[in-house]
PDB file of C-alpha atoms in Angstrom:
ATOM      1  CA  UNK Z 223     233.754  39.769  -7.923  1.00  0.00           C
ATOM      2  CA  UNK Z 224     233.949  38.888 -11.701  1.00  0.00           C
ATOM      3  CA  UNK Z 225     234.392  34.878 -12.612  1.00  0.00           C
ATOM      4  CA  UNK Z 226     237.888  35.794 -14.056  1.00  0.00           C
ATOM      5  CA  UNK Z 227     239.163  38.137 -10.947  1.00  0.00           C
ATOM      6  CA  UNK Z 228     238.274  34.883  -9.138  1.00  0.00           C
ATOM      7  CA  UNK Z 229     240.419  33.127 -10.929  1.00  0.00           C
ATOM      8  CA  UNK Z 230     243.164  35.458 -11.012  1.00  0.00           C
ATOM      9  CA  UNK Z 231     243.169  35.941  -6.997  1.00  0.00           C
ATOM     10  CA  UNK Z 232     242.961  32.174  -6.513  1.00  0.00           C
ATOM     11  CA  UNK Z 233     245.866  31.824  -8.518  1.00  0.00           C
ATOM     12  CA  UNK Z 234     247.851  34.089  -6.580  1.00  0.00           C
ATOM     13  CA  UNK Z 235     247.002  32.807  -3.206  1.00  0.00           C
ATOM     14  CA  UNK Z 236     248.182  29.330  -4.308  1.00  0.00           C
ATOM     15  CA  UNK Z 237     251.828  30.938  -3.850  1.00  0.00           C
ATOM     16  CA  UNK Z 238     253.558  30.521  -0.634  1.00  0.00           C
ATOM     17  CA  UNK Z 239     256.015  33.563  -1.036  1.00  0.00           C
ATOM     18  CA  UNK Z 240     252.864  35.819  -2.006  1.00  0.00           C
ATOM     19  CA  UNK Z 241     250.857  34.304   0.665  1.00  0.00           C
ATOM     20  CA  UNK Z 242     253.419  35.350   3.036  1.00  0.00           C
ATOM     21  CA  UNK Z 243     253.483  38.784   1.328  1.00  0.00           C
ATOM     22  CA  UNK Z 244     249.934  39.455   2.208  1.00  0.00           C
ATOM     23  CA  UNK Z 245     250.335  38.398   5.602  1.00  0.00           C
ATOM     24  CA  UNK Z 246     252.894  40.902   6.338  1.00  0.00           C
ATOM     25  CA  UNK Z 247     251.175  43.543   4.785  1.00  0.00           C
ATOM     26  CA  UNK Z 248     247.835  43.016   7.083  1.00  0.00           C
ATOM     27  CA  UNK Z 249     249.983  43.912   9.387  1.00  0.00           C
ATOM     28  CA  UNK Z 250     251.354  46.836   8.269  1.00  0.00           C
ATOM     29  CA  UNK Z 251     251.772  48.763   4.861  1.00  0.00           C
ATOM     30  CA  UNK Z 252     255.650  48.060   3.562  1.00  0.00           C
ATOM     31  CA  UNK Z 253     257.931  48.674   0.674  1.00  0.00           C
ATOM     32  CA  UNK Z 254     259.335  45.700  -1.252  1.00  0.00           C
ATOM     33  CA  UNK Z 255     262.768  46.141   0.329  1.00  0.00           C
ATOM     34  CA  UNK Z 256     261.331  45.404   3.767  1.00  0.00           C
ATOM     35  CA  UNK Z 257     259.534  43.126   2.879  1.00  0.00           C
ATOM     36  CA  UNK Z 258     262.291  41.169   0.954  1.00  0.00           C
ATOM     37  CA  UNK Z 259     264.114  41.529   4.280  1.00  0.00           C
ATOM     38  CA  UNK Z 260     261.698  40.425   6.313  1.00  0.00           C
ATOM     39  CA  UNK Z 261     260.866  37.707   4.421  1.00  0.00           C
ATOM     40  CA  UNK Z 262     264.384  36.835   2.937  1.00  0.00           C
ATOM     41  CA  UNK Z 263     263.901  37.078  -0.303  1.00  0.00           C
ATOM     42  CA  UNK Z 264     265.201  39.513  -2.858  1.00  0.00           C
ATOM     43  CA  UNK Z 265     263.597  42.814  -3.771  1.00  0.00           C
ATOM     44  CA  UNK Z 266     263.472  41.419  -7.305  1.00  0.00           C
ATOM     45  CA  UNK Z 267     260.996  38.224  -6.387  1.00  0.00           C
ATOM     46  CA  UNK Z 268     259.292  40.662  -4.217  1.00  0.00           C
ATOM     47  CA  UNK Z 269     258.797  42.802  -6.848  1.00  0.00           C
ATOM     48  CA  UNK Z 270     257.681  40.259  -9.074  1.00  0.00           C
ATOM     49  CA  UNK Z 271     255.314  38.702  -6.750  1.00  0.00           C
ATOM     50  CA  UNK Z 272     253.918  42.122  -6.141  1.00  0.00           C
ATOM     51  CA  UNK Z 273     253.127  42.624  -9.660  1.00  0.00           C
ATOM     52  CA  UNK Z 274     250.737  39.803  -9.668  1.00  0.00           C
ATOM     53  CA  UNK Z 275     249.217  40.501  -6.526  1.00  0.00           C
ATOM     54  CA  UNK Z 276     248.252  43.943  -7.962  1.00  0.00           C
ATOM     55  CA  UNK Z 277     247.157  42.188 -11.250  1.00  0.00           C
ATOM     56  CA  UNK Z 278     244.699  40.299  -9.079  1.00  0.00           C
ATOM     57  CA  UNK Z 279     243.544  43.747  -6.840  1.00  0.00           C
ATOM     58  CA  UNK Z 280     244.570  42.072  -3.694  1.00  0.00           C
ATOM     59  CA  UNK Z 281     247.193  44.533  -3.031  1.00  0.00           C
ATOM     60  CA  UNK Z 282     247.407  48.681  -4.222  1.00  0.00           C
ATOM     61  CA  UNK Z 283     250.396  50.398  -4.559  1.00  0.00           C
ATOM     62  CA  UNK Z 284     251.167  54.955  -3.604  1.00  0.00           C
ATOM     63  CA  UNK Z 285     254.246  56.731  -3.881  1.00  0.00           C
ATOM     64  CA  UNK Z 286     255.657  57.937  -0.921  1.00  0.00           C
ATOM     65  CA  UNK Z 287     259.158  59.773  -1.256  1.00  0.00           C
ATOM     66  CA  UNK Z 288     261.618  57.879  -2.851  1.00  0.00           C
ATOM     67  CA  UNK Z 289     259.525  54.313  -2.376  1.00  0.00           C
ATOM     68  CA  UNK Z 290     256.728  52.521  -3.820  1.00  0.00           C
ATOM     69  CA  UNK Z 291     254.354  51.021  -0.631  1.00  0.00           C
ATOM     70  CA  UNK Z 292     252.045  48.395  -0.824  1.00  0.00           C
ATOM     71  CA  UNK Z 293     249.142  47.797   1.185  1.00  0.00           C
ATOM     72  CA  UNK Z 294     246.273  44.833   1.427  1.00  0.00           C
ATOM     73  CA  UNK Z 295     242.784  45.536  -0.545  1.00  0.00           C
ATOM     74  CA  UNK Z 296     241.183  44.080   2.583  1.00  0.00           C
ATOM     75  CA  UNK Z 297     237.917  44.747   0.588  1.00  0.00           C
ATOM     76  CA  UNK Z 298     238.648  42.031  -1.455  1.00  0.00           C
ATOM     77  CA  UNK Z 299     238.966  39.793   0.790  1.00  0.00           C
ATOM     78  CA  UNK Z 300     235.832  39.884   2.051  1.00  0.00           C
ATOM     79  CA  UNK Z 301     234.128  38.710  -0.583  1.00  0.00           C
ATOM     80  CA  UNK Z 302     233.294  35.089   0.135  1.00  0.00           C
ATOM     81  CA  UNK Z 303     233.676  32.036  -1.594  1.00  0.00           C
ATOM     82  CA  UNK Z 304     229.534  31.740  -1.387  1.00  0.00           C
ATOM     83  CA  UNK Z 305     229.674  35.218  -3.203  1.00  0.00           C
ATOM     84  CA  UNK Z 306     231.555  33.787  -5.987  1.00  0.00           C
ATOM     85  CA  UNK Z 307     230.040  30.756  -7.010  1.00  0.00           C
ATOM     86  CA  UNK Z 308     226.813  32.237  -6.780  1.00  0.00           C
ATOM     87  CA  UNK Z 309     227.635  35.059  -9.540  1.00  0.00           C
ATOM     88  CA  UNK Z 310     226.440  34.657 -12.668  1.00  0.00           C
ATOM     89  CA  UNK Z 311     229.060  33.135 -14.728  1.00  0.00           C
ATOM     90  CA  UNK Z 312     230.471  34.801 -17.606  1.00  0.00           C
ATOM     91  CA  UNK Z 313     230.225  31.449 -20.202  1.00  0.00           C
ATOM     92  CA  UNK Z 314     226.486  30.823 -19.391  1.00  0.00           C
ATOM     93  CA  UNK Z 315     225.364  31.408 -22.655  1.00  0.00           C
ATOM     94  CA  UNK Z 316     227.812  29.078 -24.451  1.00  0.00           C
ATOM     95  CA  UNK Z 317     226.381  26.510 -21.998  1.00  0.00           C
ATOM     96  CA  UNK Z 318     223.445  27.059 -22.512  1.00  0.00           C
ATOM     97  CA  UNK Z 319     223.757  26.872 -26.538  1.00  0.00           C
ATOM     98  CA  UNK Z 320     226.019  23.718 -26.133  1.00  0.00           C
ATOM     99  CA  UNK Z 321     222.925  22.181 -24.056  1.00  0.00           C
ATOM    100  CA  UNK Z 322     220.939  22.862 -26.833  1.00  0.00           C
ATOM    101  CA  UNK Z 323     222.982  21.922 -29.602  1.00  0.00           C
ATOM    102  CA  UNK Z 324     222.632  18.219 -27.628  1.00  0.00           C
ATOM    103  CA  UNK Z 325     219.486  18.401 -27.241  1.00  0.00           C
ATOM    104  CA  UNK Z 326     218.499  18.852 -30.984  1.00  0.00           C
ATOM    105  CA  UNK Z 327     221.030  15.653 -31.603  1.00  0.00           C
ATOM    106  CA  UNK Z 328     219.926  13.493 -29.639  1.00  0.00           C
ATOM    107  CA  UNK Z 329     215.861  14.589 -30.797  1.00  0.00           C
ATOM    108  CA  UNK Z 330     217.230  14.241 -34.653  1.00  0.00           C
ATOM    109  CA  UNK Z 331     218.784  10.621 -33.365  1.00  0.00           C
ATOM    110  CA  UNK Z 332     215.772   9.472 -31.767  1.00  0.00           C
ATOM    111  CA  UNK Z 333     212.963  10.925 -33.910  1.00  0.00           C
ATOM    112  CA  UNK Z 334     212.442  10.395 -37.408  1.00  0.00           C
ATOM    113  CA  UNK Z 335     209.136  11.741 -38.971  1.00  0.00           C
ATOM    114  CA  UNK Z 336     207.707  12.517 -35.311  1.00  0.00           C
ATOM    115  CA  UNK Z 337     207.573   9.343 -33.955  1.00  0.00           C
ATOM    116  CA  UNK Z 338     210.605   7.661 -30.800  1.00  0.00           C
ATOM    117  CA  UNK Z 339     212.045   5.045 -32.981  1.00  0.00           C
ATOM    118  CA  UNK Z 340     213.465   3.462 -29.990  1.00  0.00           C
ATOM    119  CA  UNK Z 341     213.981   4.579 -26.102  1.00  0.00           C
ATOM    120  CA  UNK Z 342     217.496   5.522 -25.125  1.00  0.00           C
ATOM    121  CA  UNK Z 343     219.303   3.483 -22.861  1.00  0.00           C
ATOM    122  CA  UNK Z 344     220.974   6.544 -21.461  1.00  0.00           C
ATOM    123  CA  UNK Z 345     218.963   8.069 -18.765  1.00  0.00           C
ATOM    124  CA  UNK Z 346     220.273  12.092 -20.349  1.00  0.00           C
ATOM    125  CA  UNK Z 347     219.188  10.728 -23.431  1.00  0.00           C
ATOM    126  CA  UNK Z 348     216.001   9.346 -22.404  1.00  0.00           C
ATOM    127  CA  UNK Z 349     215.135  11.936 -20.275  1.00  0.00           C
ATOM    128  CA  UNK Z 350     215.340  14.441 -23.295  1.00  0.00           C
ATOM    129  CA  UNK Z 351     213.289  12.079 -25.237  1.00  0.00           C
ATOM    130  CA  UNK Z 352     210.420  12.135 -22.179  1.00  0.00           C
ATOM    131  CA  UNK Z 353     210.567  15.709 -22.437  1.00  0.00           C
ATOM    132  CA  UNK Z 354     210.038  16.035 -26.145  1.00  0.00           C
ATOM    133  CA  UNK Z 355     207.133  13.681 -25.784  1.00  0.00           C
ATOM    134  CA  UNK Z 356     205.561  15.882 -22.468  1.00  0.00           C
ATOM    135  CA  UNK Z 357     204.915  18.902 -25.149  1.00  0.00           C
ATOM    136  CA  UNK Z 358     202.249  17.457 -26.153  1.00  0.00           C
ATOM    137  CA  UNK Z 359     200.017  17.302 -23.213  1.00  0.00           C
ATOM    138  CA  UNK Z 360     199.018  21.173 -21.614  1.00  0.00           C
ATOM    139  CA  UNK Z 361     200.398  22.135 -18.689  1.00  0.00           C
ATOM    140  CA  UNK Z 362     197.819  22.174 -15.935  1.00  0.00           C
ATOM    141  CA  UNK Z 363     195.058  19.845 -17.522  1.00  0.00           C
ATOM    142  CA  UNK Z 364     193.997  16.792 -16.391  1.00  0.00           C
ATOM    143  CA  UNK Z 365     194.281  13.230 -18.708  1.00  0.00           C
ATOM    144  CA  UNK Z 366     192.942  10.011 -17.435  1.00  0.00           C
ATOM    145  CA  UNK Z 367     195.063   7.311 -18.417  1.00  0.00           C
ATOM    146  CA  UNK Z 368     193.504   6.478 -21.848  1.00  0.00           C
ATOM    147  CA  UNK Z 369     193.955   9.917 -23.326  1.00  0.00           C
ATOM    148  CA  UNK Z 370     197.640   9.868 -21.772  1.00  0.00           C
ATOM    149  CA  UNK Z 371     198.528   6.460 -24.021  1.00  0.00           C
ATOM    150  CA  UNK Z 372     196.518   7.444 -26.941  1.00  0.00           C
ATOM    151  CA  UNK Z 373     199.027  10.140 -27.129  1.00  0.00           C
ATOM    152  CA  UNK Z 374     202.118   8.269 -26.061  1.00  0.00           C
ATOM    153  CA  UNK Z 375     200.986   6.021 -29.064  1.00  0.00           C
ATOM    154  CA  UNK Z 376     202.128   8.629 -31.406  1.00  0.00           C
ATOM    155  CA  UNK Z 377     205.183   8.338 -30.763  1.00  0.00           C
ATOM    156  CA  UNK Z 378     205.558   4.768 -29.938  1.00  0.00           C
ATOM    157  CA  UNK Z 379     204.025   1.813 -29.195  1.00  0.00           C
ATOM    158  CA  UNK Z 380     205.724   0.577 -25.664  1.00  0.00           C
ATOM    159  CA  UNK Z 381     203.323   3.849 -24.287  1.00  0.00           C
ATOM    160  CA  UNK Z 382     203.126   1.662 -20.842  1.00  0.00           C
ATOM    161  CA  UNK Z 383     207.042   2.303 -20.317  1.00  0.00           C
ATOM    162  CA  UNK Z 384     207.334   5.892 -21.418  1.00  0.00           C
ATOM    163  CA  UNK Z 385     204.238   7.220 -19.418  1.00  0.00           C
ATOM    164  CA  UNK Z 386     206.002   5.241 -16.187  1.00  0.00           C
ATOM    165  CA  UNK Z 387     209.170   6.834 -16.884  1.00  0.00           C
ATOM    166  CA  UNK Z 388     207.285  10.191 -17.368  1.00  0.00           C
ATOM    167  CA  UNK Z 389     206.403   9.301 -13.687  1.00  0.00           C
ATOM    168  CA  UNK Z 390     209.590   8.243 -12.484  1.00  0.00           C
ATOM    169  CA  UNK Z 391     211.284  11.154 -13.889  1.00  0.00           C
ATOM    170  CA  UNK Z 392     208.545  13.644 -12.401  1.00  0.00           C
ATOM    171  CA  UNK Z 393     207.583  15.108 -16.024  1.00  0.00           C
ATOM    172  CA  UNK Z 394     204.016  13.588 -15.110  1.00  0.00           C
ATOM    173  CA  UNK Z 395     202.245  12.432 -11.649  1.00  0.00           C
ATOM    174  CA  UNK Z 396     199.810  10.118 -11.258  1.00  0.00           C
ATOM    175  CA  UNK Z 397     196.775  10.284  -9.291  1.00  0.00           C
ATOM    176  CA  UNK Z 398     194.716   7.198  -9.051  1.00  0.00           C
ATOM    177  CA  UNK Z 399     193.930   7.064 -12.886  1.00  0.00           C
ATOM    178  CA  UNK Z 400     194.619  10.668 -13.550  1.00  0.00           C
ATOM    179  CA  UNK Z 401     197.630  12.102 -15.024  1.00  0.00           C
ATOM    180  CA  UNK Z 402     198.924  15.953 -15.499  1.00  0.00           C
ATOM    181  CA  UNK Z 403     202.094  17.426 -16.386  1.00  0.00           C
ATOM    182  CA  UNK Z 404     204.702  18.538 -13.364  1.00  0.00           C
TER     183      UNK Z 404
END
């Protein structure tokens, strides 16, 4: 099920009168003047109440005679709320770009001609900072301690608390007096 069908069907079942709706009609299929008897209403809320249940595919509608009956798309009910957080959502790419777009201000904030001019209070803002720093070293390869400040030094001075913050924020782990990228 689609993020915005989601939505839409959520919205609908937030209704009393069209939650009742559906309940009747997993019971049996029904025309809106039964229901609208049955559930004292009148055939004109029914109606409209039907209209957005169809709008959301959680009822269909077939002629039969001189009526119009609705019946309960069961099928959509079984999809489960698991099913529809874990679908890919349909603004992922804006996020993604808006993550970005943060992440190259907060680099042009913090960096000027290559080096940290000072290390973000913020722990987001730090963080990013860590990361920018990490590119430097290979993934996989093994530093001892020296050759892990000697390049922290290029970016700043205090390389004692970035590499322990590269620690504490698993970019880098420590053994004895080797480091290596997570």
């Amino acid at each position: 099920m689609l993020e915005a069908d989601a939505i839409r069907l959520f919205k609908c079942l937030a209704d009393k009168s069209r939650l009742q709706i559906l309940k009747s009609l997993a019971k049996e299929d029904m025309y809106v003047e039964r229901l609208a008897e049955r559930l004292g209403l009148t055939p004109a809320t029914i109606s409209f109440h039907l209209k957005k249940l169809e709008d959301a595919k959680a009822v269909a509608s077939r002629k039969e005679q001189y009526y119009t009956v609705y019946s309960l798309c069961k099928d959509v009910f079984m999809t489960t709320i698991i099913d529809i957080i874990n679908e890919e959502s349909e603004v992922i790419d804006e996020q993604k770009q808006r993550e970005e777009a943060y992440r190259e201000k907060v680099i042009k904030t913090f960096f000027e001609y290559g080096r940290l001019k000072a290390i973000p209070a913020q722990r987001k803002k730090q963080r990013i900072c860590l990361e920018e720093i990490a590119k430097t070293f290979e993934p996989g390869k093994e530093y001892e301690e020296k050759e892990v400040n000697d390049k922290i030094l290029q970016f700043h001075d205090d390389f004692c608390t970035i590499r322990r913050d590269m620690i504490s924020e698993h970019i880098m782990k420590r053994d004895g007096n080797i480091y290596r990228l997570i």
